[in-house]
PDB file of C-alpha atoms in Angstrom:
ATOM      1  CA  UNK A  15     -14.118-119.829 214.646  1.00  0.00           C
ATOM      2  CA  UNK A  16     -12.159-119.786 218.181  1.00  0.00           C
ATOM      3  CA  UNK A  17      -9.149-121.590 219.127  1.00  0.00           C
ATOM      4  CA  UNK A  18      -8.763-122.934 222.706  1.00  0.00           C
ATOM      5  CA  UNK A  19      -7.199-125.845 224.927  1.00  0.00           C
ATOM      6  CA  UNK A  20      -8.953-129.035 226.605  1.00  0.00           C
ATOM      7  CA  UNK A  21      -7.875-128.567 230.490  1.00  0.00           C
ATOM      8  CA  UNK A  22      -8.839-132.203 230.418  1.00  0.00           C
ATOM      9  CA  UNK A  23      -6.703-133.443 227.783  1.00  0.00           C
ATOM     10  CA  UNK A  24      -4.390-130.804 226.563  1.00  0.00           C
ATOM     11  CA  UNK A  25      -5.851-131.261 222.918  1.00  0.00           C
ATOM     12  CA  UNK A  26      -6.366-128.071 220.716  1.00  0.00           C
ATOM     13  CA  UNK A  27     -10.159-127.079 220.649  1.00  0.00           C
ATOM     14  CA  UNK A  28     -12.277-125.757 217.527  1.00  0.00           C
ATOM     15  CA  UNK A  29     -15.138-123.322 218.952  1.00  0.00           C
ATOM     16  CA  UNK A  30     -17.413-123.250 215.763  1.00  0.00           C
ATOM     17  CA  UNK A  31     -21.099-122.884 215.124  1.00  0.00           C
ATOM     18  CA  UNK A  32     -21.466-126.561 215.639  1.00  0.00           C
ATOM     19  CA  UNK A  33     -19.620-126.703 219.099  1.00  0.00           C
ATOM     20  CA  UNK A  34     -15.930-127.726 220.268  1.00  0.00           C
ATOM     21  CA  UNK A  35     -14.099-129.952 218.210  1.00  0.00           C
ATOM     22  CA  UNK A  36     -10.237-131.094 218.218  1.00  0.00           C
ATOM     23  CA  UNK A  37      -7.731-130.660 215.003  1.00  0.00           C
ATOM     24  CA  UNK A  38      -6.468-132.994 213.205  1.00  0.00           C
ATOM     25  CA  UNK A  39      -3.815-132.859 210.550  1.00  0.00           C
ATOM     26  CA  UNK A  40      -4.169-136.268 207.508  1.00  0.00           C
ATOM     27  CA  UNK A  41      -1.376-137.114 205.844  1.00  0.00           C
ATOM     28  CA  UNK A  42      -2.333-139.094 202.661  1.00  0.00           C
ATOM     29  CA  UNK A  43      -0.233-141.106 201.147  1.00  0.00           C
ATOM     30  CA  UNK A  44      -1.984-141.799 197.402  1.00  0.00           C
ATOM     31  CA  UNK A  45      -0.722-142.437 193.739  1.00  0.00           C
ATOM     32  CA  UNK A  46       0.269-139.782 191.895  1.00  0.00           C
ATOM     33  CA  UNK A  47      -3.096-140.201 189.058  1.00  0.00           C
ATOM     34  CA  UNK A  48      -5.473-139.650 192.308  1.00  0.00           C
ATOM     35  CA  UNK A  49      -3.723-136.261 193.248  1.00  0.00           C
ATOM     36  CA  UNK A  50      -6.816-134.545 191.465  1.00  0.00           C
ATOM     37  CA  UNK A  51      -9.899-136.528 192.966  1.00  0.00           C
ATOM     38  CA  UNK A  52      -8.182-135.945 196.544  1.00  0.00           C
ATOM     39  CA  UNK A  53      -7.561-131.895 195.726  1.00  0.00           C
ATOM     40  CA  UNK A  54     -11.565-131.895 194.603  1.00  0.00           C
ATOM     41  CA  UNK A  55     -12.679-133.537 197.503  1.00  0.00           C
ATOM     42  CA  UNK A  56     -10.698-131.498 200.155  1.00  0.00           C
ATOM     43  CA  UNK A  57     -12.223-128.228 198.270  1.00  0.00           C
ATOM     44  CA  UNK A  58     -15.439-129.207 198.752  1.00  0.00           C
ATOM     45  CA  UNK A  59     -15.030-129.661 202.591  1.00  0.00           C
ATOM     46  CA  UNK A  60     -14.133-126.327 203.014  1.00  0.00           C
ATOM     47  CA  UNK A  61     -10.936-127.417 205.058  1.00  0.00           C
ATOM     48  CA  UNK A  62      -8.983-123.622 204.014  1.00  0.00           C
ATOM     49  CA  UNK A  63      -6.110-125.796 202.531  1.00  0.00           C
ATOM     50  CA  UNK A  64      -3.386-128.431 201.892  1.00  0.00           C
ATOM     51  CA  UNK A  65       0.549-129.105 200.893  1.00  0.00           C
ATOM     52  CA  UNK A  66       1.589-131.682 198.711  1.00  0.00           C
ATOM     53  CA  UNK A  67       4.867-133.047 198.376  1.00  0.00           C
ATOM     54  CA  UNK A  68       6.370-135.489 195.597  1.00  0.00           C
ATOM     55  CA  UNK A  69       7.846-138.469 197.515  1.00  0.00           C
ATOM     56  CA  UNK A  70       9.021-142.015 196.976  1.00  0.00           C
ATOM     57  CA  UNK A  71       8.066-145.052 198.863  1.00  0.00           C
ATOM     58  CA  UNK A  72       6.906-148.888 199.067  1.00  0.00           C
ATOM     59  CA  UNK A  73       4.985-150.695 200.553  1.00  0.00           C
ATOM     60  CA  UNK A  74       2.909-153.776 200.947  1.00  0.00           C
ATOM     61  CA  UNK A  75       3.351-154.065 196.904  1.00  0.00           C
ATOM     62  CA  UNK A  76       7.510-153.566 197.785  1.00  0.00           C
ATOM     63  CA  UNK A  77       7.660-151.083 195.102  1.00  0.00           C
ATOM     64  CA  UNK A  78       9.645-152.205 191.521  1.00  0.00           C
ATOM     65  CA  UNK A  79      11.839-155.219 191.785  1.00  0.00           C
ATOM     66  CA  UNK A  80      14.817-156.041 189.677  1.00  0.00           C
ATOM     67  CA  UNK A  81      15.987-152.154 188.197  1.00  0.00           C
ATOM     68  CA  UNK A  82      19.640-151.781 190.235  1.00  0.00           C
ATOM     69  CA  UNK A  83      21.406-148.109 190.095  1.00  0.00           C
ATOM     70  CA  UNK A  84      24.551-146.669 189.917  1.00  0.00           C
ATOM     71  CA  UNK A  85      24.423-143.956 192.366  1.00  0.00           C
ATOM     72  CA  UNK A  86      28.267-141.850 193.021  1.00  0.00           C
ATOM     73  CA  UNK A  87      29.679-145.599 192.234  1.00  0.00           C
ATOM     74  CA  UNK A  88      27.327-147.486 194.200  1.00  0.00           C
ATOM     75  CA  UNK A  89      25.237-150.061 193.192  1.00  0.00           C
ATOM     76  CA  UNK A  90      21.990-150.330 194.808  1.00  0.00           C
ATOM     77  CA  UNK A  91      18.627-151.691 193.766  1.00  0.00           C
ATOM     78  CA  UNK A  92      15.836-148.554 194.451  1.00  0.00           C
ATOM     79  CA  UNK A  93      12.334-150.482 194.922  1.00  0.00           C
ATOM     80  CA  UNK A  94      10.558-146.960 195.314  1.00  0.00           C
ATOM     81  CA  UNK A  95       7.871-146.337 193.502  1.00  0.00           C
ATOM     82  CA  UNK A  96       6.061-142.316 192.764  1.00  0.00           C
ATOM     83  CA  UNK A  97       3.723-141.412 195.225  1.00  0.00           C
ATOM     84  CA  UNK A  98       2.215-137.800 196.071  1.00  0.00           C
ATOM     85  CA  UNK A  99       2.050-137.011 200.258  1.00  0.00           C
ATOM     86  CA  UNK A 100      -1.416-134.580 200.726  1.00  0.00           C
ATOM     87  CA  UNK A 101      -1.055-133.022 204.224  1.00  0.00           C
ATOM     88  CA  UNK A 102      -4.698-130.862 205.832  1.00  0.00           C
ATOM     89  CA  UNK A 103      -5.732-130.037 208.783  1.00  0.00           C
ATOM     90  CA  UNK A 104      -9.314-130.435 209.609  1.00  0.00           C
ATOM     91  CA  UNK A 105     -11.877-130.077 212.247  1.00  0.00           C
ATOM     92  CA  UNK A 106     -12.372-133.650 214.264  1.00  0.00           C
ATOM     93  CA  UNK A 107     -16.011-133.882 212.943  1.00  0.00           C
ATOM     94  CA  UNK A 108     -14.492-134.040 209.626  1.00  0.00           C
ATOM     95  CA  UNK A 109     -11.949-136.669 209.769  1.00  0.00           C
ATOM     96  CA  UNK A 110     -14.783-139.515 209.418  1.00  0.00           C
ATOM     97  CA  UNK A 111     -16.437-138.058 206.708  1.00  0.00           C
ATOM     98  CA  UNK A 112     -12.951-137.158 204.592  1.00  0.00           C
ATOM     99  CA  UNK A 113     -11.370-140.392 205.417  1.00  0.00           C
ATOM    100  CA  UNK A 114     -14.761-142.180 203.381  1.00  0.00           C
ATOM    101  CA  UNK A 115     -14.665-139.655 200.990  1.00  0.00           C
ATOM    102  CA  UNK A 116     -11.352-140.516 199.865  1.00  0.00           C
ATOM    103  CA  UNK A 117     -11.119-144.072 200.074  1.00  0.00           C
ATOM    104  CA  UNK A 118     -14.465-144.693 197.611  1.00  0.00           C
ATOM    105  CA  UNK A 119     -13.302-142.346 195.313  1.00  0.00           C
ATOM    106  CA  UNK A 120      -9.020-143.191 195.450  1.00  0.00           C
ATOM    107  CA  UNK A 121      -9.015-146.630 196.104  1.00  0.00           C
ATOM    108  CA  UNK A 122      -8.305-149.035 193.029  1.00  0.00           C
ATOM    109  CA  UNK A 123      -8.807-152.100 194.984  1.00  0.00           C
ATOM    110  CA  UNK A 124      -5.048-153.017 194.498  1.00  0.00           C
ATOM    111  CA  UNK A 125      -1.762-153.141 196.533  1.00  0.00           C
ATOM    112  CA  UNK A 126      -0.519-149.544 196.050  1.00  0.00           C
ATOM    113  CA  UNK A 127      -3.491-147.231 196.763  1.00  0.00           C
ATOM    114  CA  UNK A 128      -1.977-145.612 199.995  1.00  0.00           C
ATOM    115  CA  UNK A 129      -2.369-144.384 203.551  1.00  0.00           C
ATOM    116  CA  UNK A 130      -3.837-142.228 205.437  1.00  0.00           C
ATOM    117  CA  UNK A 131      -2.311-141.349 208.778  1.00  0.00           C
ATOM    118  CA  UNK A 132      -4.086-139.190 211.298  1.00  0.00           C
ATOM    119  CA  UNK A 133      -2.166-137.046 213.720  1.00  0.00           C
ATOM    120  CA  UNK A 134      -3.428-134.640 216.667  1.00  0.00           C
ATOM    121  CA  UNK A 135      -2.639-130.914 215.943  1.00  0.00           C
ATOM    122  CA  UNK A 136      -1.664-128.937 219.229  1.00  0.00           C
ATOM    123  CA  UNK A 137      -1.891-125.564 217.656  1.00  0.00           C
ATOM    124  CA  UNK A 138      -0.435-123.131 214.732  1.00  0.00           C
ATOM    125  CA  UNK A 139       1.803-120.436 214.582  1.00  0.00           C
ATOM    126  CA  UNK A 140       1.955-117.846 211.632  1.00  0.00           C
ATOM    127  CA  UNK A 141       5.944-117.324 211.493  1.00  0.00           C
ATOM    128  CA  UNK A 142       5.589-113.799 209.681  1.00  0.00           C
ATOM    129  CA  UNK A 143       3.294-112.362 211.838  1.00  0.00           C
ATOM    130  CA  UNK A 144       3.431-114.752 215.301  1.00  0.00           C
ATOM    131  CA  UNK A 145      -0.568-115.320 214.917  1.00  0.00           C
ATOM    132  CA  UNK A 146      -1.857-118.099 216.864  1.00  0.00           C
ATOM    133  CA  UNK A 147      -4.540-120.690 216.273  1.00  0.00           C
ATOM    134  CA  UNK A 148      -7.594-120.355 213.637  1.00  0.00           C
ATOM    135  CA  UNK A 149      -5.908-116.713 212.158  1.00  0.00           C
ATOM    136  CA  UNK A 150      -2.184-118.737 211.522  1.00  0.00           C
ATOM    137  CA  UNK A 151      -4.460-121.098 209.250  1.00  0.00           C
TER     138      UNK A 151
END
């Protein structure tokens, strides 16, 4: 596999036995119980990896209500609630297929499931070595 640039759009290009394709890094917000299902199903697309972070947030369910802190003397009311942040990059032919993937086997059918945001990737840098494109990934 080839990296390369649209002169058309400026978009990073995948050359690959099945053509060109863009990048495209998802960032998936999900609960914390899921973190397994989504690590299986990004292994079996072959995608070469992932990071995960531990972070807090609410959303549409506005996270817990009620508990107020004391945080260096402050008093504050912290509504966040656990969630796990799964960042990959994948081929644009991919996206589709992942984004399915992970909804039928993450969602609960409640208010807390997560996101999934979808970002263009304009190329990769390996800092240690100052490889570009596919051999940074």
């Amino acid at each position: 596999m080839q990296w390369g640039i649209s002169l058309r759009s400026g978009m990073p290009l995948v050359f690959c036995e099945r053509g060109i394709s863009t990048v495209k890094e998802l960032v998936m917000i999900i609960r914390p119980e899921k973190l397994e299902t989504v690590k299986e199903i990004i292994d079996n697309i072959h995608c070469g990896g992932m990071t995960i972070s531990t972070v807090m947030g609410c959303g549409a369910q506005r996270g817990v209500v009620g508990t107020v802190n004391e945080i260096k003397g402050f008093k504050t009311n912290i509504n966040l609630l656990p969630k796990i942040k799964v960042e990959v990059v994948v081929e644009d032919d991919l996206v589709e297929d992942l984004i399915l993937e992970v909804q039928d086997k993450v969602s609960t059918g409640a208010a807390g499931d997560g996101k999934i945001f979808i970002r263009n990737i304009d190329g990769a840098v390996r800092i240690r070595t100052g490889e570009r494109g596919n051999k940074a990934l």
